[in-house]
Coordinates of C-alpha atoms in Angstrom, one line a residue:
M1 CA 133.6 186.2 85.4
S2 CA 131.4 189.2 86.0
N3 CA 130.2 189.5 82.4
L4 CA 129.3 185.8 82.2
Q5 CA 127.5 186.1 85.5
D6 CA 125.5 189.0 84.1
N7 CA 124.6 187.1 81.0
K8 CA 124.2 183.5 82.2
P9 CA 121.1 181.4 81.7
F10 CA 118.1 181.8 83.9
T11 CA 117.5 179.2 86.5
D12 CA 114.1 177.5 87.0
A13 CA 113.5 179.8 90.0
E14 CA 114.1 182.9 87.7
I15 CA 111.9 181.8 84.9
P16 CA 108.6 183.3 86.2
S17 CA 110.2 186.7 86.6
A18 CA 111.8 186.4 83.2
M19 CA 108.3 185.6 81.7
R20 CA 106.9 188.7 83.3
S21 CA 109.7 190.8 81.8
I22 CA 109.2 189.2 78.3
V23 CA 105.4 189.9 78.1
A24 CA 106.0 193.5 79.3
D25 CA 108.6 194.2 76.6
P26 CA 107.5 196.7 73.9
L27 CA 108.4 194.3 71.1
F28 CA 106.4 191.4 72.6
P29 CA 103.1 192.1 70.8
Q30 CA 104.9 192.0 67.4
V31 CA 106.7 188.8 68.3
A32 CA 103.5 187.2 69.7
K33 CA 101.5 188.0 66.6
Y34 CA 104.1 186.2 64.4
I35 CA 104.4 183.2 66.7
Y36 CA 100.8 182.9 67.6
P37 CA 98.9 184.6 64.8
D38 CA 95.5 183.1 65.7
R39 CA 95.6 183.8 69.5
P40 CA 94.7 187.1 71.2
L41 CA 97.6 188.9 72.8
D42 CA 96.2 188.6 76.4
E43 CA 95.8 184.8 75.9
V44 CA 99.4 184.5 74.8
K45 CA 100.6 186.6 77.8
S46 CA 98.6 184.4 80.2
F47 CA 100.0 181.3 78.6
L48 CA 103.6 182.5 79.0
L49 CA 103.1 183.6 82.6
G50 CA 102.1 180.1 83.4
I51 CA 105.6 178.8 82.3
N52 CA 107.6 178.0 85.5
S53 CA 110.8 176.1 84.3
V54 CA 113.3 176.1 81.5
R55 CA 112.2 172.6 80.4
D56 CA 108.6 173.8 80.4
L57 CA 109.5 176.7 78.2
Q58 CA 111.5 174.6 75.8
G59 CA 108.8 172.0 75.4
K60 CA 105.7 174.0 75.4
V61 CA 107.0 177.1 73.5
M62 CA 110.3 176.8 71.7
R63 CA 110.1 173.2 70.4
R64 CA 106.5 173.5 69.2
N65 CA 107.2 176.9 67.5
M66 CA 110.3 175.7 65.8
D67 CA 108.1 173.3 63.8
R68 CA 105.8 176.2 62.9
I69 CA 108.8 178.4 61.9
L70 CA 110.1 175.6 59.6
T71 CA 106.7 175.1 58.1
A72 CA 106.2 178.8 57.5
S73 CA 109.6 179.1 55.8
Q74 CA 109.0 176.0 53.6
S75 CA 111.9 174.2 55.3
S76 CA 112.4 170.7 56.6
F77 CA 114.7 169.4 59.3
S78 CA 116.4 166.1 59.9
Y79 CA 119.0 165.0 62.4
H80 CA 121.1 162.1 63.5
I81 CA 122.7 161.7 67.0
S82 CA 125.6 159.2 67.3
P83 CA 124.6 156.3 69.5
K84 CA 127.9 156.9 71.3
V85 CA 126.5 160.1 72.7
A86 CA 125.1 159.0 76.1
R87 CA 122.0 160.5 77.6
N88 CA 123.5 160.7 81.2
K89 CA 126.7 162.5 80.3
P90 CA 127.5 166.2 79.7
Y91 CA 129.3 167.2 76.5
L92 CA 131.0 170.1 74.8
F93 CA 129.3 170.3 71.4
V94 CA 131.6 172.0 69.0
S95 CA 129.7 173.0 65.8
N96 CA 130.2 174.7 62.5
H97 CA 128.2 177.9 62.5
R98 CA 126.0 178.9 59.6
D99 CA 123.0 180.7 61.0
I100 CA 123.1 183.2 63.9
T101 CA 120.5 181.4 66.1
L102 CA 119.1 178.3 64.2
D103 CA 122.2 176.2 64.4
A104 CA 122.1 175.9 68.2
M105 CA 118.3 176.0 68.5
L106 CA 117.9 173.1 66.1
L107 CA 120.4 171.1 68.0
Q108 CA 118.3 171.7 71.1
C109 CA 115.3 170.3 69.2
A110 CA 117.2 167.2 68.3
L111 CA 118.4 166.7 71.9
Y112 CA 114.9 167.4 73.3
D113 CA 113.2 165.0 70.9
E114 CA 115.6 162.2 71.7
G115 CA 115.3 162.5 75.4
Y116 CA 118.6 164.2 76.1
E117 CA 119.0 167.2 78.3
T118 CA 119.4 170.3 76.2
S119 CA 122.6 172.2 76.3
Q120 CA 123.7 175.7 77.3
I121 CA 124.6 177.9 74.2
I122 CA 127.5 180.2 74.0
F123 CA 126.8 183.4 72.0
G124 CA 128.3 186.9 71.7
T125 CA 126.6 189.5 73.8
N126 CA 125.8 191.4 70.6
L127 CA 123.0 188.9 70.1
L128 CA 121.6 189.5 73.6
S129 CA 121.9 193.3 73.3
I130 CA 118.2 193.8 72.3
P131 CA 116.4 193.4 75.7
L132 CA 113.7 191.0 74.4
M133 CA 116.2 188.8 72.6
G134 CA 118.4 188.8 75.7
L135 CA 115.5 187.7 77.9
V136 CA 114.3 185.0 75.5
G137 CA 117.9 183.8 74.9
R138 CA 118.8 183.5 78.6
A139 CA 115.5 181.7 79.3
N140 CA 116.7 179.2 76.6
K141 CA 120.1 178.5 78.2
M142 CA 122.0 181.1 76.2
V143 CA 125.2 182.5 77.7
G144 CA 126.4 185.9 76.5
I145 CA 130.2 186.5 76.1
E146 CA 132.1 189.7 75.1
R147 CA 134.2 189.4 71.9
G148 CA 135.8 192.8 71.7
G149 CA 138.2 194.8 73.9
N150 CA 142.0 195.2 73.9
P151 CA 144.2 192.1 73.9
K152 CA 144.4 192.0 77.7
E153 CA 140.6 192.1 78.1
F154 CA 140.2 189.6 75.3
F155 CA 142.5 187.2 77.1
Q156 CA 140.6 187.6 80.3
C157 CA 137.4 186.9 78.5
L158 CA 138.8 183.7 77.1
S159 CA 140.0 182.7 80.5
H160 CA 136.6 183.3 82.1
L161 CA 134.9 181.4 79.3
S162 CA 137.3 178.5 79.7
D163 CA 136.6 178.4 83.5
Y164 CA 132.8 178.6 82.8
L165 CA 132.9 175.7 80.3
R166 CA 134.8 173.4 82.6
D167 CA 132.7 174.2 85.6
T168 CA 129.5 173.7 83.7
I169 CA 130.5 170.4 82.2
T170 CA 132.6 168.8 84.9
N171 CA 131.0 170.1 88.1
R172 CA 127.4 171.0 87.1
H173 CA 127.2 168.2 84.6
E174 CA 125.5 170.3 81.9
S175 CA 126.3 170.2 78.2
V176 CA 127.4 173.3 76.3
W177 CA 127.2 174.3 72.6
I178 CA 129.9 176.5 71.1
A179 CA 130.8 177.5 67.6
Q180 CA 134.1 176.3 66.1
G181 CA 135.1 180.0 65.5
N182 CA 134.3 183.6 66.2
G183 CA 131.1 184.3 64.3
R184 CA 129.4 182.5 61.4
T185 CA 131.2 180.8 58.5
K186 CA 130.9 183.4 55.7
D187 CA 132.5 181.5 52.8
G188 CA 131.4 177.9 53.1
N189 CA 134.7 176.8 54.7
D190 CA 134.0 175.5 58.2
T191 CA 137.2 175.8 60.1
T192 CA 138.0 175.3 63.7
V193 CA 140.1 178.2 65.2
P194 CA 143.1 177.0 67.1
A195 CA 142.7 179.8 69.6
I196 CA 139.3 178.3 70.5
V197 CA 141.0 175.0 71.1
K198 CA 143.6 176.6 73.4
M199 CA 140.7 178.3 75.2
F200 CA 139.2 175.0 76.0
A201 CA 142.3 173.9 77.9
M202 CA 143.2 177.2 79.7
S203 CA 141.2 176.2 82.8
S204 CA 143.1 173.0 83.4
A205 CA 146.6 172.2 84.7
K206 CA 146.7 169.2 82.4
P207 CA 148.3 169.1 79.0
L208 CA 146.1 170.4 76.2
S209 CA 144.9 167.1 74.8
A210 CA 144.0 165.7 78.2
A211 CA 142.4 168.9 79.3
I212 CA 140.1 168.9 76.3
A213 CA 139.3 165.2 76.7
D214 CA 137.9 166.0 80.1
L215 CA 135.2 168.2 78.4
N216 CA 133.9 165.2 76.4
P217 CA 134.0 167.1 73.0
V218 CA 131.5 166.2 70.3
P219 CA 131.8 167.6 66.8
V220 CA 128.5 168.8 65.3
S221 CA 127.8 169.4 61.6
V222 CA 124.9 171.6 60.5
S223 CA 124.1 172.1 56.8
Y224 CA 121.4 174.2 55.0
E225 CA 120.1 173.6 51.5
F226 CA 119.6 177.3 51.1
E227 CA 121.4 179.6 53.6
P228 CA 119.0 182.3 54.7
C229 CA 121.7 184.9 55.2
A230 CA 123.9 184.0 52.2
A231 CA 123.3 187.3 50.5
Q232 CA 124.2 189.4 53.6
K233 CA 127.3 187.2 54.1
A234 CA 128.5 187.8 50.6
I235 CA 127.9 191.5 50.8
E236 CA 129.8 191.7 54.1
V237 CA 132.8 189.7 52.9
A238 CA 133.1 191.6 49.6
K239 CA 133.0 194.9 51.4
S240 CA 135.5 193.8 54.0
R241 CA 138.0 192.5 51.3
R242 CA 137.9 195.7 49.3
E243 CA 137.8 198.3 52.0
G244 CA 139.5 196.4 54.9
H245 CA 136.5 196.4 57.2
Y246 CA 132.8 196.2 57.3
E247 CA 130.6 198.3 59.6
K248 CA 127.5 196.6 60.7
S249 CA 124.3 198.7 61.1
S250 CA 122.8 198.9 64.5
D251 CA 120.0 196.4 63.7
E252 CA 122.0 194.1 61.4
D253 CA 122.3 191.2 63.9
Y254 CA 118.5 191.5 64.7
M255 CA 117.7 191.4 60.9
S256 CA 120.0 188.4 60.5
V257 CA 118.0 186.6 63.2
L258 CA 114.8 187.4 61.4
S259 CA 116.2 186.3 58.1
G260 CA 117.2 183.0 59.6
I261 CA 113.7 182.5 61.0
T262 CA 111.6 183.7 58.1
K263 CA 113.5 182.9 54.9
K264 CA 113.3 179.6 53.0
K265 CA 116.1 177.3 54.0
G266 CA 115.1 174.1 52.1
H267 CA 116.3 171.1 53.9
I268 CA 118.4 171.4 57.1
H269 CA 120.4 168.5 58.6
I270 CA 122.3 168.3 61.9
E271 CA 124.7 165.4 62.5
V272 CA 125.8 165.0 66.1
G273 CA 129.0 162.9 65.6
D274 CA 130.9 160.5 67.8
P275 CA 132.6 162.0 70.8
L276 CA 136.3 162.6 70.3
T277 CA 138.2 159.9 72.3
A278 CA 141.1 160.5 74.6
S279 CA 143.3 158.4 72.3
E280 CA 142.4 160.6 69.2
L281 CA 143.2 163.7 71.1
A282 CA 146.4 162.3 72.5
D283 CA 147.6 161.6 69.0
C284 CA 147.5 165.3 68.4
H285 CA 150.4 165.7 70.8
D286 CA 149.0 168.7 72.6
D287 CA 149.2 170.7 69.4
A288 CA 146.2 173.1 69.1
N289 CA 146.4 173.1 65.3
A290 CA 146.3 169.4 65.2
V291 CA 143.3 169.3 67.5
A292 CA 141.5 171.9 65.4
A293 CA 142.2 169.8 62.3
L294 CA 140.7 166.8 64.2
F295 CA 137.5 168.7 64.8
D296 CA 137.5 169.8 61.2
S297 CA 137.9 166.3 59.9
H298 CA 134.8 165.1 61.8
I299 CA 132.7 168.1 61.1
R300 CA 133.4 168.0 57.4
A301 CA 133.0 164.3 57.1
N302 CA 129.5 164.5 58.6
Y303 CA 128.5 167.6 56.6
R304 CA 125.4 166.9 54.5
L305 CA 125.8 168.1 51.0
H306 CA 122.7 169.2 49.1
P307 CA 121.9 169.6 45.4
T308 CA 122.6 173.4 45.9
N309 CA 126.2 172.6 46.7
F310 CA 126.7 170.5 43.6
V311 CA 124.9 173.0 41.3
A312 CA 127.1 175.9 42.6
Y313 CA 130.3 173.9 42.1
D314 CA 129.4 173.0 38.5
I315 CA 128.4 176.7 37.7
Q316 CA 131.6 178.0 39.2
S317 CA 133.9 175.4 37.6
G318 CA 132.1 175.5 34.3
T319 CA 131.7 171.7 34.4
T320 CA 129.0 169.0 34.7
D321 CA 131.1 166.9 37.1
Y322 CA 128.2 166.5 39.6
S323 CA 125.2 166.7 37.3
S324 CA 124.1 163.3 38.5
R325 CA 123.7 164.8 42.0
Y326 CA 120.9 167.2 41.1
T327 CA 117.9 167.5 38.8
A328 CA 116.8 170.1 36.3
S329 CA 114.4 171.4 38.9
D330 CA 117.2 171.6 41.5
K331 CA 119.2 173.7 39.1
D332 CA 116.3 176.0 38.3
C333 CA 115.7 176.6 42.0
F334 CA 119.4 177.5 42.5
F335 CA 119.4 179.9 39.5
L336 CA 116.3 181.6 41.0
H337 CA 118.1 181.9 44.3
M338 CA 121.0 183.5 42.5
L339 CA 118.8 185.9 40.6
E340 CA 117.2 187.0 43.8
F341 CA 120.7 187.7 45.2
K342 CA 121.8 189.6 42.0
G343 CA 118.6 191.7 42.2
R344 CA 119.5 192.6 45.8
I345 CA 123.1 193.7 45.1
N346 CA 122.0 195.7 42.1
R347 CA 119.4 197.7 44.0
P348 CA 120.2 201.4 44.4
D349 CA 120.1 201.1 48.2
C350 CA 122.8 198.3 48.2
C351 CA 126.1 199.4 49.8
L352 CA 128.2 197.6 47.2
T353 CA 130.1 199.5 44.4
E354 CA 130.2 198.3 40.8
E355 CA 133.7 196.8 41.5
E356 CA 132.4 194.9 44.5
R357 CA 129.4 193.2 43.0
P358 CA 131.3 190.6 40.9
M359 CA 133.3 189.8 44.0
A360 CA 130.1 189.4 46.0
E361 CA 128.7 187.0 43.3
E362 CA 131.8 184.8 43.6
I363 CA 131.6 184.8 47.4
F364 CA 127.9 183.8 47.1
L365 CA 128.8 180.8 44.9
N366 CA 131.6 179.9 47.2
I367 CA 129.3 179.6 50.2
Y368 CA 127.7 176.7 48.4
A369 CA 130.6 175.4 46.3
N370 CA 133.4 175.3 48.9
P371 CA 132.0 172.3 50.8
V372 CA 132.2 170.3 47.5
K373 CA 135.8 171.6 46.8
R374 CA 136.8 170.1 50.2
I375 CA 135.6 166.7 49.1
K376 CA 137.8 166.8 46.0
K377 CA 140.8 167.6 48.1
I378 CA 140.3 164.6 50.4

């Protein structure tokens, strides 16, 4: 578990040292100016150096600044936590994944506001590779895991992660957030990966369903009216489909984080659903695909559809099936969103070819339309 140990969250005792490293980082002045535009740098440094616990940091810094970020990006946020989620019990929050950092951070806001303990957050080490992001992330309960390597190394990584999840939840009584798959959903289809389900159970001698039940799994649904990284997702998927791969630039993850923070998202909703019961899991008969489908059914049922989803569906299908679910203003806003995207992919510096651009446009629409298509299949 060496990699996890190197990238695990800071303890309260380690927070003062982490704060000293954060304010000494070369990128800190730029970040401080964005987060605290009206405060002198030395004052911001002094404030952060007075933080002495994770809870202190999350309450005084992260939670307050999340409201500022949402206001600055003309976005609003709502949430609902099932009354069946107890405040004195640790859970494995399994979530669909749309934005590289906001999905998990907004869940932390909901938990914090309602008096729950915040959770640890599982992320790829690529997100923690920038020193300042790594420090801030680990100070906010983020855990970095490796995703690459050969098959043997990948299996070992999954085994270590499974051990870590079980120890954190069952022994240390701390909740953990993890995405339902490897990386963000890039086409609007939120699907739980059976390999992730199998990983949950690797650390137990019990049958799969019982092993997962011990982790107190809770499906979480997050939805955005406007996905801040929709354009980049469409470009990436179009390039991958035509050329067989997509090579990220060295700063692409960093830029995705900034896009998620700064770009307009409209309304965001997080639904923390009912915990999956031992009986529901037992009905899956230890079949990882069936358990994955169970997570999917809960996540999709609790997904909040926005006017953008219905507009996109009607545009793509050439119908007015859902015209009652949006206004003329909603439609105009989505068309403007599309025009901005088309402008981006038609710029000379865009990596897409002429053949790839129509594909990217279709993928862009799918990001919004696919959640509605799922409803029509139910």
